[in-house]
Coordinates of C-alpha atoms in Angstrom, one line a residue:
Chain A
X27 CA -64.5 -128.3 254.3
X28 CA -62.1 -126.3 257.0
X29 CA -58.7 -128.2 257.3
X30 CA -55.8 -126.9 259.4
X31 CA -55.9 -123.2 260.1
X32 CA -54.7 -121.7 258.0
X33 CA -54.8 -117.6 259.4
X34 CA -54.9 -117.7 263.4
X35 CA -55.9 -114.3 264.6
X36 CA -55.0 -114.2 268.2
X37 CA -56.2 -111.6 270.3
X38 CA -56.1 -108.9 268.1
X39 CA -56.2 -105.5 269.0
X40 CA -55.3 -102.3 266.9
X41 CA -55.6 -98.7 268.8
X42 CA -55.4 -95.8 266.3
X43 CA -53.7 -92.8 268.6
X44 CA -53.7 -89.0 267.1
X45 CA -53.6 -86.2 269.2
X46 CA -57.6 -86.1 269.8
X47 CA -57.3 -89.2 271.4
X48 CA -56.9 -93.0 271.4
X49 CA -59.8 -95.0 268.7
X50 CA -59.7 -98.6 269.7
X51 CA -60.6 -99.8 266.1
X52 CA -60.6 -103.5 266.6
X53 CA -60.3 -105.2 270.7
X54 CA -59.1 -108.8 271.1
X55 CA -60.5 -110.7 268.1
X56 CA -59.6 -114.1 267.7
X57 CA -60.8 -116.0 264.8
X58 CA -59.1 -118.8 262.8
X59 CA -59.5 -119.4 259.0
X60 CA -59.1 -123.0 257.8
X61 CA -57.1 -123.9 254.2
X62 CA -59.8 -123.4 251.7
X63 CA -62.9 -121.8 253.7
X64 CA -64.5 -118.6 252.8
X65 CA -65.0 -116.7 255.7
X66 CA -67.3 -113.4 255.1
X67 CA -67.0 -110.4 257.7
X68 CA -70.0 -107.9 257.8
X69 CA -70.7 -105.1 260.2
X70 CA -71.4 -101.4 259.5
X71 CA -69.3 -98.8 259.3
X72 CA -66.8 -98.1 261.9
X73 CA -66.8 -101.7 262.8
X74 CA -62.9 -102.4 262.1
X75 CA -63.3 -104.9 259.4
X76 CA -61.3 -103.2 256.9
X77 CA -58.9 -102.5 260.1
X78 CA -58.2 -106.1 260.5
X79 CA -58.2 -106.7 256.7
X80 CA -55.4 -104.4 256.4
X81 CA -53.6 -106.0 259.7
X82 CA -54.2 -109.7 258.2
X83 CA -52.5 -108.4 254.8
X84 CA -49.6 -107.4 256.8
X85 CA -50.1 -103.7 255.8
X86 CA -50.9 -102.1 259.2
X87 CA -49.1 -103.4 262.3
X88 CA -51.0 -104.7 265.2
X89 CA -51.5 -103.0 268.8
X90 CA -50.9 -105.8 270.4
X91 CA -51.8 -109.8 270.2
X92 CA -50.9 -111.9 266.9
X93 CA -51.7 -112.8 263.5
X94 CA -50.2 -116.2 262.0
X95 CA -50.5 -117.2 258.3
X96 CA -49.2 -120.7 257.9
X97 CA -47.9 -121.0 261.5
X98 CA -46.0 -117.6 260.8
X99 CA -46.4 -114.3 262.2
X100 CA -47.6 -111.3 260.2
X101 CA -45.3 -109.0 259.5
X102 CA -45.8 -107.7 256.2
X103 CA -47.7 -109.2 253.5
X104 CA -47.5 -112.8 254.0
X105 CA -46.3 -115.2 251.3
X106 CA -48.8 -116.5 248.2
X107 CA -50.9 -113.4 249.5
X108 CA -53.9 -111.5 246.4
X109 CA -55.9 -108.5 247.2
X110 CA -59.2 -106.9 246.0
X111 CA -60.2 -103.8 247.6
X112 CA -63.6 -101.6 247.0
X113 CA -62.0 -99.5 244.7
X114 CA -60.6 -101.6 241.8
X115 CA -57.5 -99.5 241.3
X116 CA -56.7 -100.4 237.9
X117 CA -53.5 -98.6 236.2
X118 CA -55.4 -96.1 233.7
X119 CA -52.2 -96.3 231.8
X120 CA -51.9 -99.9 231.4
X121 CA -54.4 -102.3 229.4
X122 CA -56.5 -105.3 230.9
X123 CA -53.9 -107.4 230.5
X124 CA -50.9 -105.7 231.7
X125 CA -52.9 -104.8 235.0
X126 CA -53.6 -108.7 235.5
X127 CA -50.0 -109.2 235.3
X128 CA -49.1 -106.5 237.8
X129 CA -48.3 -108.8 240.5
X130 CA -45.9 -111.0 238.9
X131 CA -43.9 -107.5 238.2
X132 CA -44.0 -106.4 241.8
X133 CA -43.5 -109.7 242.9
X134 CA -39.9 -109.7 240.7
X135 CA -41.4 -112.7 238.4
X136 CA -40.7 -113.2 234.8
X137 CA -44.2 -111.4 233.3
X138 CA -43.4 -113.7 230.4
X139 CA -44.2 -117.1 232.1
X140 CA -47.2 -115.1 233.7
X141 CA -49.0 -114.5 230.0
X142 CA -50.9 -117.6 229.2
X143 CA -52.0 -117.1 233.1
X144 CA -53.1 -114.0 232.4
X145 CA -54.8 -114.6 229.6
X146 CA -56.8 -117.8 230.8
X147 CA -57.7 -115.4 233.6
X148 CA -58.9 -112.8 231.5
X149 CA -61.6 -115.4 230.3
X150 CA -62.4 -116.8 233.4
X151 CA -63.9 -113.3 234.3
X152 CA -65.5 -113.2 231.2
X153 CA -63.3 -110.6 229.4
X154 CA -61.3 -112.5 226.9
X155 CA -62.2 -110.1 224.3
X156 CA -61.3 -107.0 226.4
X157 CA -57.7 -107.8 226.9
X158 CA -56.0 -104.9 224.9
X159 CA -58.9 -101.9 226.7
X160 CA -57.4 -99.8 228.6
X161 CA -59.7 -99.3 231.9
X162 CA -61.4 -95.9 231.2
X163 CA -63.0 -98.4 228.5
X164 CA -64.4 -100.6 230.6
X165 CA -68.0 -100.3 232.9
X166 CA -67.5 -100.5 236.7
X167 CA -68.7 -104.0 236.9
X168 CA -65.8 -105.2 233.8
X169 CA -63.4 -103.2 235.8
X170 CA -63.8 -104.9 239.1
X171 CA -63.8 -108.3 237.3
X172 CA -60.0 -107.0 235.9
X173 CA -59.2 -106.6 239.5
X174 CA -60.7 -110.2 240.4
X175 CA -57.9 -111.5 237.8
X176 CA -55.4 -109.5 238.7
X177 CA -55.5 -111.0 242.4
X178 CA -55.7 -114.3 241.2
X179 CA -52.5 -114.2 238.8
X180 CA -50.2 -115.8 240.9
X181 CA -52.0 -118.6 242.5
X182 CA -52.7 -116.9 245.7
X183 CA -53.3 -119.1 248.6
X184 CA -54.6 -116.6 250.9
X185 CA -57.4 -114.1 248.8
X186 CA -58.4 -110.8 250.6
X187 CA -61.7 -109.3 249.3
X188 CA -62.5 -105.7 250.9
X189 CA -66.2 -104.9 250.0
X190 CA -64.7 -105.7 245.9
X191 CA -68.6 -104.6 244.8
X192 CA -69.7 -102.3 247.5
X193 CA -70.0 -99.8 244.7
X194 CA -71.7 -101.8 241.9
X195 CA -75.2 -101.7 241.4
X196 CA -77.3 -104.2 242.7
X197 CA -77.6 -106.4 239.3
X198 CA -74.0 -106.4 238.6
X199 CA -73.1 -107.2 241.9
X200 CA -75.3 -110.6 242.0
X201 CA -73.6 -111.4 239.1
X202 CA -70.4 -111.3 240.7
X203 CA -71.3 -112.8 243.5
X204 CA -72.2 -115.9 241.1
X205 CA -69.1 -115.3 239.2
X206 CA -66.8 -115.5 242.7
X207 CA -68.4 -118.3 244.1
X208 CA -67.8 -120.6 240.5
X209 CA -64.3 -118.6 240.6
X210 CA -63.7 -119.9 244.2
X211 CA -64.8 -123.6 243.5
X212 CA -62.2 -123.6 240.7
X213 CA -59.3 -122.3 242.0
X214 CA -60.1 -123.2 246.0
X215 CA -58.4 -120.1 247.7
X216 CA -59.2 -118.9 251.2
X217 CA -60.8 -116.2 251.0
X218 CA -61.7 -113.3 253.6
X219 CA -64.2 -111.4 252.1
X220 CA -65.2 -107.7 253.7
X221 CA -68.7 -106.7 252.9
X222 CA -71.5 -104.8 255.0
X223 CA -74.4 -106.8 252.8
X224 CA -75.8 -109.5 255.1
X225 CA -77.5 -111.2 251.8
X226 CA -73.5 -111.5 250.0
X227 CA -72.2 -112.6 253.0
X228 CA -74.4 -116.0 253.7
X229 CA -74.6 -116.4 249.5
X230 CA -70.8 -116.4 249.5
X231 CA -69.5 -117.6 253.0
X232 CA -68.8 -121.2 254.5
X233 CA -68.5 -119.0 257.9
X234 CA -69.7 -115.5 258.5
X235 CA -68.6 -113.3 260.9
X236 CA -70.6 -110.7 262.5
X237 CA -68.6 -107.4 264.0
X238 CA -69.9 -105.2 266.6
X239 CA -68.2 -101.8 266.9
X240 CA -67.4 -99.4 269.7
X241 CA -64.7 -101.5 270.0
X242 CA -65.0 -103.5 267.0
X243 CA -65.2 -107.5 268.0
X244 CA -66.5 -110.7 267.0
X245 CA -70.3 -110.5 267.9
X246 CA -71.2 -114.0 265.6
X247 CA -70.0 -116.4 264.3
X248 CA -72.2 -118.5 261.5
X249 CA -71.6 -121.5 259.9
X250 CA -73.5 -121.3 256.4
X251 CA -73.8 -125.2 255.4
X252 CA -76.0 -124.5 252.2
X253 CA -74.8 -126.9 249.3
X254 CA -72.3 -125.4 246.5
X255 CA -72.6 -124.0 244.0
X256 CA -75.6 -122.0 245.2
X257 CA -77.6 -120.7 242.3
X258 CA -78.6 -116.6 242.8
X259 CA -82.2 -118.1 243.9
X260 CA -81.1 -119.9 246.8
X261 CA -81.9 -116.3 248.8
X262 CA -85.3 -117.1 248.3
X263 CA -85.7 -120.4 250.3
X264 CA -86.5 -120.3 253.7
X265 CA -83.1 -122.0 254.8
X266 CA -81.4 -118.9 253.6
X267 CA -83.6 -116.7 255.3
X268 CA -83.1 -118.4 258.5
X269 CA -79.3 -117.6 258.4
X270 CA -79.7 -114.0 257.1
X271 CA -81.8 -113.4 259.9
X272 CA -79.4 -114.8 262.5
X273 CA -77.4 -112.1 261.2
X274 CA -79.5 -109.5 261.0
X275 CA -80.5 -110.3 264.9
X276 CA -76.4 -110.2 265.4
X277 CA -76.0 -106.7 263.7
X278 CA -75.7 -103.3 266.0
X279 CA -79.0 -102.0 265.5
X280 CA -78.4 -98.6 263.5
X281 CA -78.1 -95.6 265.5
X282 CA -77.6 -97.4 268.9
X283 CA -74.4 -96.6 269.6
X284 CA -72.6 -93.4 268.2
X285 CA -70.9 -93.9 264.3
X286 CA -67.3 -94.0 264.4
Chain B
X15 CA -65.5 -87.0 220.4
X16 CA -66.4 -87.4 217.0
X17 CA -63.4 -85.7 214.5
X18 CA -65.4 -83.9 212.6
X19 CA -66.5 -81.8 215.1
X20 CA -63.3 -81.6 216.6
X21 CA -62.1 -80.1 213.3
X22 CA -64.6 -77.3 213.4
X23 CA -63.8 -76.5 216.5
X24 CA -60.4 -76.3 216.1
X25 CA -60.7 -74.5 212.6
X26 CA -63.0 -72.2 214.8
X27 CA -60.8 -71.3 217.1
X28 CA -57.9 -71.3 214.8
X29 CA -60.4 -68.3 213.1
X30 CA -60.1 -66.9 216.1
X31 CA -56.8 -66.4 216.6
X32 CA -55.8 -65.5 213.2
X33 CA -58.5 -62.4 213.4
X34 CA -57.2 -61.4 216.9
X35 CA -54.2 -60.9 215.1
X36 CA -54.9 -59.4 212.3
X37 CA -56.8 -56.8 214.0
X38 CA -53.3 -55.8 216.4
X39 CA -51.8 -55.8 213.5
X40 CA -54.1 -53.5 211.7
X41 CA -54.5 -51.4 214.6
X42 CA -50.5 -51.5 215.1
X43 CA -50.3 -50.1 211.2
X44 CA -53.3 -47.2 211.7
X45 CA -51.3 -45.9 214.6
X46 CA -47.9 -45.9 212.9
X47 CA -49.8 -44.3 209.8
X48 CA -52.8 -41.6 212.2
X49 CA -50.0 -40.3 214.3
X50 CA -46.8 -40.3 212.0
X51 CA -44.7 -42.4 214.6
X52 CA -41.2 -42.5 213.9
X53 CA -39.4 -45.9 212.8
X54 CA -37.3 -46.2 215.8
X55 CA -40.0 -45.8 218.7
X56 CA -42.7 -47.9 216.5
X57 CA -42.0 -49.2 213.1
X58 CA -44.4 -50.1 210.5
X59 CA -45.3 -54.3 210.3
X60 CA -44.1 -54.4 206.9
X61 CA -40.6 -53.0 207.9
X62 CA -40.6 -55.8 210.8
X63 CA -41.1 -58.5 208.1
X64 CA -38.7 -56.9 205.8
X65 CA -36.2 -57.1 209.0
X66 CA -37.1 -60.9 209.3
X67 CA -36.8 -61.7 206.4
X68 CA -33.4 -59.4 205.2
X69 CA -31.4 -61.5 206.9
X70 CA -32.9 -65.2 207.5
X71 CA -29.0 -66.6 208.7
X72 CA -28.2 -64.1 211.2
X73 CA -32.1 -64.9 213.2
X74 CA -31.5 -68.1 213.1
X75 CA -28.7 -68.7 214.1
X76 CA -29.4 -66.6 216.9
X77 CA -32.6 -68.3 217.1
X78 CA -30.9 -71.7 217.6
X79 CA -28.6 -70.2 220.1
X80 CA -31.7 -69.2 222.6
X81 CA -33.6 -72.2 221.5
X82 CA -30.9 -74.6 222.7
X83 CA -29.8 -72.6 225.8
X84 CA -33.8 -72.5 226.8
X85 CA -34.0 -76.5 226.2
X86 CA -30.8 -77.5 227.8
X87 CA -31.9 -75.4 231.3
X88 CA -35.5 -77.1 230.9
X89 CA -33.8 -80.2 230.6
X90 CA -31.8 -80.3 233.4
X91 CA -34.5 -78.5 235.5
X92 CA -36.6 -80.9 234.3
X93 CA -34.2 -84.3 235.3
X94 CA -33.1 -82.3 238.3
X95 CA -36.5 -81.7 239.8
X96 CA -38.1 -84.7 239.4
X97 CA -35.2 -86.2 241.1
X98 CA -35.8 -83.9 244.2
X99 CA -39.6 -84.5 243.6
X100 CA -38.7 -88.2 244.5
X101 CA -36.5 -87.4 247.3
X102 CA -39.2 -84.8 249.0
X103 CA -42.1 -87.7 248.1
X104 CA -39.4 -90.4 250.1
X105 CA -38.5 -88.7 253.2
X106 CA -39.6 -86.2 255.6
X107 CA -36.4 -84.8 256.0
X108 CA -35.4 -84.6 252.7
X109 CA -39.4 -83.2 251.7
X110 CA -38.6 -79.9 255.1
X111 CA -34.4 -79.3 253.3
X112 CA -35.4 -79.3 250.0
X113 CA -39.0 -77.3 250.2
X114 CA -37.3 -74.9 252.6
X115 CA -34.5 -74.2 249.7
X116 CA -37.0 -74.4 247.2
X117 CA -38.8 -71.6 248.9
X118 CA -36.1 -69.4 249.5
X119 CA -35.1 -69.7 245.8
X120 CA -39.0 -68.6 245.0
X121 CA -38.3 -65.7 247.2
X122 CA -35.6 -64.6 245.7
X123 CA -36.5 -62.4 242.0
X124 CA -34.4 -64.8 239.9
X125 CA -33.6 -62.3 237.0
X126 CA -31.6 -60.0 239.8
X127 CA -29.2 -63.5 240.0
X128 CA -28.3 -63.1 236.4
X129 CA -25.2 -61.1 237.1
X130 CA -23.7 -63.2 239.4
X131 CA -24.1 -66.4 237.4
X132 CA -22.3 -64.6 234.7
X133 CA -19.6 -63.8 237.4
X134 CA -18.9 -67.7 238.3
X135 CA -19.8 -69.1 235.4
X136 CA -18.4 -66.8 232.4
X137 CA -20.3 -65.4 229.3
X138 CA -20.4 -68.9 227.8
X139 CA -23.1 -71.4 227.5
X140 CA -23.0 -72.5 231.1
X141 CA -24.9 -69.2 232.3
X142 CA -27.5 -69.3 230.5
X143 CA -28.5 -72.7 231.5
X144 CA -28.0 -72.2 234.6
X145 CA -30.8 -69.6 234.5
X146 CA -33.0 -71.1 232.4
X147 CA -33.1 -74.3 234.7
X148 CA -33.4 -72.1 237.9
X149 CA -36.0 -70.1 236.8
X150 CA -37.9 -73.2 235.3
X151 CA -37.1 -75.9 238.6
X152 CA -39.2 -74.7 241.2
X153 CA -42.2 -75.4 239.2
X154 CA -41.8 -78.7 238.1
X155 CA -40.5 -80.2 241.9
X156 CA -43.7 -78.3 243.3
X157 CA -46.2 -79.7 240.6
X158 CA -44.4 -83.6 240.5
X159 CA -44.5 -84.0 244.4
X160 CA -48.1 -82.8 244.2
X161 CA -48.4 -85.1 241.4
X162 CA -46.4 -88.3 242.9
X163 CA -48.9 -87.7 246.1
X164 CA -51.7 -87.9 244.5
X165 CA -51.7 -91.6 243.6
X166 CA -54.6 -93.9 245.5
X167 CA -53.5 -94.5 248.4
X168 CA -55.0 -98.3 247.9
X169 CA -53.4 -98.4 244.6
X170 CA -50.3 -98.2 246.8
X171 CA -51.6 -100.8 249.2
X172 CA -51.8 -103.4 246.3
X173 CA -48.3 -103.1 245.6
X174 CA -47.6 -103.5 249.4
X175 CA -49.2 -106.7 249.4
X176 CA -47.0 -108.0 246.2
X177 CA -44.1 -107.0 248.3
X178 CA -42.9 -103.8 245.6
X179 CA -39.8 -102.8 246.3
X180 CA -39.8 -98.6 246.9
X181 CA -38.0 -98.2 243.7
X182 CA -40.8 -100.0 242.4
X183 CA -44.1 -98.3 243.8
X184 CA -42.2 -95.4 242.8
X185 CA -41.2 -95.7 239.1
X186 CA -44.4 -98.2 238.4
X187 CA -47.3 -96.5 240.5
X188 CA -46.6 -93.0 241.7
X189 CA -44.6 -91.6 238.6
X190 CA -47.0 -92.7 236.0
X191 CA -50.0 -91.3 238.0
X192 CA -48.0 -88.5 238.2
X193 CA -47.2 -87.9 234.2
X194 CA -50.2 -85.1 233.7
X195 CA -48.8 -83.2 236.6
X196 CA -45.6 -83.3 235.4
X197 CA -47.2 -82.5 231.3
X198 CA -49.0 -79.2 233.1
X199 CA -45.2 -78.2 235.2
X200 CA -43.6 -78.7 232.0
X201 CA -45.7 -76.5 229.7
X202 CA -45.3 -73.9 232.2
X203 CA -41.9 -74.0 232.5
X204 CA -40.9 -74.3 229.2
X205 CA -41.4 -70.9 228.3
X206 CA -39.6 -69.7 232.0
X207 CA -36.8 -71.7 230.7
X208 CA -36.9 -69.4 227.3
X209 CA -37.2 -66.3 229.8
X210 CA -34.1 -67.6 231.7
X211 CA -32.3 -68.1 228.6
X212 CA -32.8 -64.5 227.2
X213 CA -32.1 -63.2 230.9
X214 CA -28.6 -64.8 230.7
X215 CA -27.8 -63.2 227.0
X216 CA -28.9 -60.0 228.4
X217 CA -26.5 -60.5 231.0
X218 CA -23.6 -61.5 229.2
X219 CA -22.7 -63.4 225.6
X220 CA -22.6 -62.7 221.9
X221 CA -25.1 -64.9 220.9
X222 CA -29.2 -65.3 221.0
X223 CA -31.8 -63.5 220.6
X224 CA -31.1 -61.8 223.6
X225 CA -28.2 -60.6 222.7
X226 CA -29.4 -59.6 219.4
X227 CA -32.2 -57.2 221.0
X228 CA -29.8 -55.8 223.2
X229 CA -27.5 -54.7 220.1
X230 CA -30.3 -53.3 218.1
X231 CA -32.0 -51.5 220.9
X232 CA -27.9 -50.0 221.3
X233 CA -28.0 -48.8 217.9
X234 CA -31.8 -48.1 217.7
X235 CA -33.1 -50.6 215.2
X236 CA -36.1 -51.2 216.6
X237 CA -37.5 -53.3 213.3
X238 CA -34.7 -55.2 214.4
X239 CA -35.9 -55.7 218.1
X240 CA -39.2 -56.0 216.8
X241 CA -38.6 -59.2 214.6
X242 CA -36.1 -60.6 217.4
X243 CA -39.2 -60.5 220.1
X244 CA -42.2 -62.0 216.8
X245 CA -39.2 -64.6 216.7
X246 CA -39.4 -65.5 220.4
X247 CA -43.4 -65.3 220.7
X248 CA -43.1 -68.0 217.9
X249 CA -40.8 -70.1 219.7
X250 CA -42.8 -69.6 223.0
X251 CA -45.7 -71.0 221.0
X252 CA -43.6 -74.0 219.5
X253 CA -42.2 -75.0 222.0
X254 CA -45.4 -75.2 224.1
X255 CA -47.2 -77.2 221.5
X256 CA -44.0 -79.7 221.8
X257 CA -44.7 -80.6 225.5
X258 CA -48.6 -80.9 224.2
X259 CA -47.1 -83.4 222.0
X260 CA -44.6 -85.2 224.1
X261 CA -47.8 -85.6 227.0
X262 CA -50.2 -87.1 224.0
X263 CA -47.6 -89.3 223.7
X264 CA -46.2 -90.5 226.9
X265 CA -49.4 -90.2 228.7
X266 CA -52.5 -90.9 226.0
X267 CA -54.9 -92.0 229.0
X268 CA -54.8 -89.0 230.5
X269 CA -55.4 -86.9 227.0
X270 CA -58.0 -89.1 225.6
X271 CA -60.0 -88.8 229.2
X272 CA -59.5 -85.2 229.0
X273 CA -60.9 -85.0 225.7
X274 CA -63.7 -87.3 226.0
X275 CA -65.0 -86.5 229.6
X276 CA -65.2 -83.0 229.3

């Protein structure tokens, strides 16, 4: 499955500093991502995995150490780069549409030559119909699958997930998690998907990373080599169980060490 | 949501306002009539009316006059402080010079200005839009910044990763998030701006409704001053319900939310 790397985190570290004192957020974490895996980080809260989503999408600077996207160092948002973060931050003043085509505007592309893209998209996450609502129209779980297109317009390379259904309800979430993984197969992005739901991260993953926090590090790190597509049912055979409880054994135990 | 009800309720409350009115008014007539005032300290409604409509030309025209001095100073308060809305959003320095200005200004009771904007600016139009605007600016800078800040930060982050330019997160994310703010600033100061513009024809001109009060209070015709300041409250009014337009139009999300969420 894993190529070349294709994202070398080397030795990562990021230190918050305000006057109350210095948070070490994330403390030499080296992982590497290979062209087309889906790697799934999970930890709890205060574990610096939306810390080194944001220094991986080039939007926070590091402390010190490196990040390399294709060989190059971060800094910025790398090239052929698509984002979905927890909250779906859809344009209330723009349709369906117009939101999936936000990044070719931004990115100074001809929106034009982006349409049929859009469109195609649109029914991909099942909202062909709903191009012309305007997002107050839409439920949560239609919204978040807006947000899914919109990342994908451009043919991203590189797709950075940050807990995209932490707040869906359960049912709507599974279906998601369906919908990303025939998504995935389709358009074969790497992906570096945030979540703190152990279950989403083996469904999803080829590779799932367990973070420890207080500093937050690299405590596991799973290979999931369950056969594609999985079906929603696959959580209920015993090989599933045996990797979601590797995980769970990985996890901080609540309450052991102080919350962030 | 559904229209019908809408309807009633707006027919309600149009009821409402209609009554209110009629019941100052009738109150307004008793008192004129129980205590024998005299014309020139209270004058009867019907003489008001009679006023109005004696001479339709002369209060419009005057009308006009305060109506286009009170636009042009929203206006270019309007341009003016969203561009200093941008600026204080874009940089800390710019944000401490131009809120430190901006506060000064506030501290300062505008109307006692008047007179010296007459001094370097004449008894022309200029004047009177200078007032209107300054009385109208701080307002709208105050309420857009608030406004331009109050965009998700993430929603910011997602145009960060498609590499927007600043002019870009700017005009594309923060000023449309920013459109009710903006709606709410405006309907305030659109009627500041009318204040500013009658402040100035007190001050100095020979035209608007300003002006006109200040003659007929000179030579006592208060029926006269009475139908000038009916005028302006109708103005006030119209020119309110014109921004309530203008936001239904440029920012429907934000209306239709409003209407249905509540």
């Amino acid at each position: 499955m894993s190529g070349s790397p294709l994202v070398e985190i080397d030795k990562a570290s990021k230190i918050y500093r305000s006057p109350r004192g210095a948070t070490t957020a994330i403390a030499d974490v080296t992982v590497q991502i290979g062209d087309g895996e889906f790697v799934a980080v999970v930890g709890p809260s205060g574990c610096g995995k939306c810390t080194l989503l944001k220094c991986v999408a080039g939007l926070e600077p590091l402390s010190s150490g490196e990040i390399r996207v294709r060989g190059e160092r971060v800094d910025g948002p790398p090239d052929g780069l698509g984002a979905v973060f927890q909250r779906d931050v859809l344009m209330d003043w723009r349709t369906a549409l117009d939101n999936v085509l936000l990044p070719a505007e931004f990115l100074g592309l001809r929106r034009a030559d982006f349409l049929p893209r859009a469109r195609e998209l649109l029914g991909l996450v099942g909202l062909a119909d709903r191009a012309n609502s305007y997002p107050w129209e839409l439920s949560g779980g239609m919204r978040q699958r807006v947000a899914i297109a919109r990342a994908l317009l451009c043919r991203p390379v590189f797709l950075l997930m940050d807990e995209p259904f932490g707040a869906l309800d359960a049912l709507t979430r599974d279906e998601l998690n369906v919908e990303l993984q025939r998504i995935w197969l389709a358009e074969k992005n790497t992906v570096l998907f945030i979540t703190h739901g152990i279950e989403e991260a083996v469904f999803l993953a080829d590779r799932v990373l367990v973070m420890d926090r207080d500093p937050g590090r690299v405590a596991l790190d799973l290979e999931v080599a369950l056969p594609r597509p999985r079906p929603i049912a696959v959580r209920d055979e015993p090989a599933f169980a045996a990797h979601t409880a590797k995980v769970r054994a990985a996890m901080p135990r609540a309450g052991a060490s102080r919350a962030a | 949501m559904s229209g019908g009800a809408s309807f009633r309720a707006h027919l309600v409350d149009t009821l409402w306002v209609v009554g209110v009115f009629a019941f100052v008014c009738a109150v307004w007539e008793f008192a004129v009539k129980a205590f024998d005032l005299p014309v020139f300290v209270l004058p009867p409604v019907e003489d008001v009316v009679a006023d109005l409509l004696s001479a339709p030309g002369l209060f419009a025209s005057h009308a006009l006059f305060t109506v286009g001095m009170a636009l042009a100073g929203f206006a270019v308060a309007a341009s003016v402080g969203l561009l200093m809305a941008f600026a204080v959003v874009s940089s800390r320095i710019l944000d401490r010079i131009l809120m430190t200005f901006l506060a000064l200004l506030h501290s300062v009771p505008k109307v006692a200005l008047a007179p010296l904007f007459v001094i370097w600016l004449g008894a022309g139009f200029e004047p009177k839009i200078a007032i209107a605007a300054m009385m109208s600016v701080l307002v709208i800078v105050v309420d857009a910044v608030a406004g331009l800040r109050s965009v998700d930060p993430e929603m910011v982050n997602l145009a960060r990763v498609y590499r927007a330019s600043p002019l870009a997160i700017m005009l594309k994310v923060r000023l449309p998030a920013a459109l009710p703010h903006i709606f709410a600033s405006w309907k305030v100061a659109i009627s500041l701006s009318l204040i500013g513009a009658i402040v100035g024809e007190y001050v100095g001109g020979q035209r608007g409704l300003g002006y006109l009060i200040l003659v007929s209070q000179g030579s006592f015709d208060t029926p006269r001053v009475f139908a000038s300041v009916l005028l302006l409250s109708v103005i006030a009014t119209a020119l309110y319900y014109l921004i309530a337009l203008a936001e239904r139009m440029f920012a429907p999300w934000h209306v239709s939310r409003r209407a249905g969420g509540h």
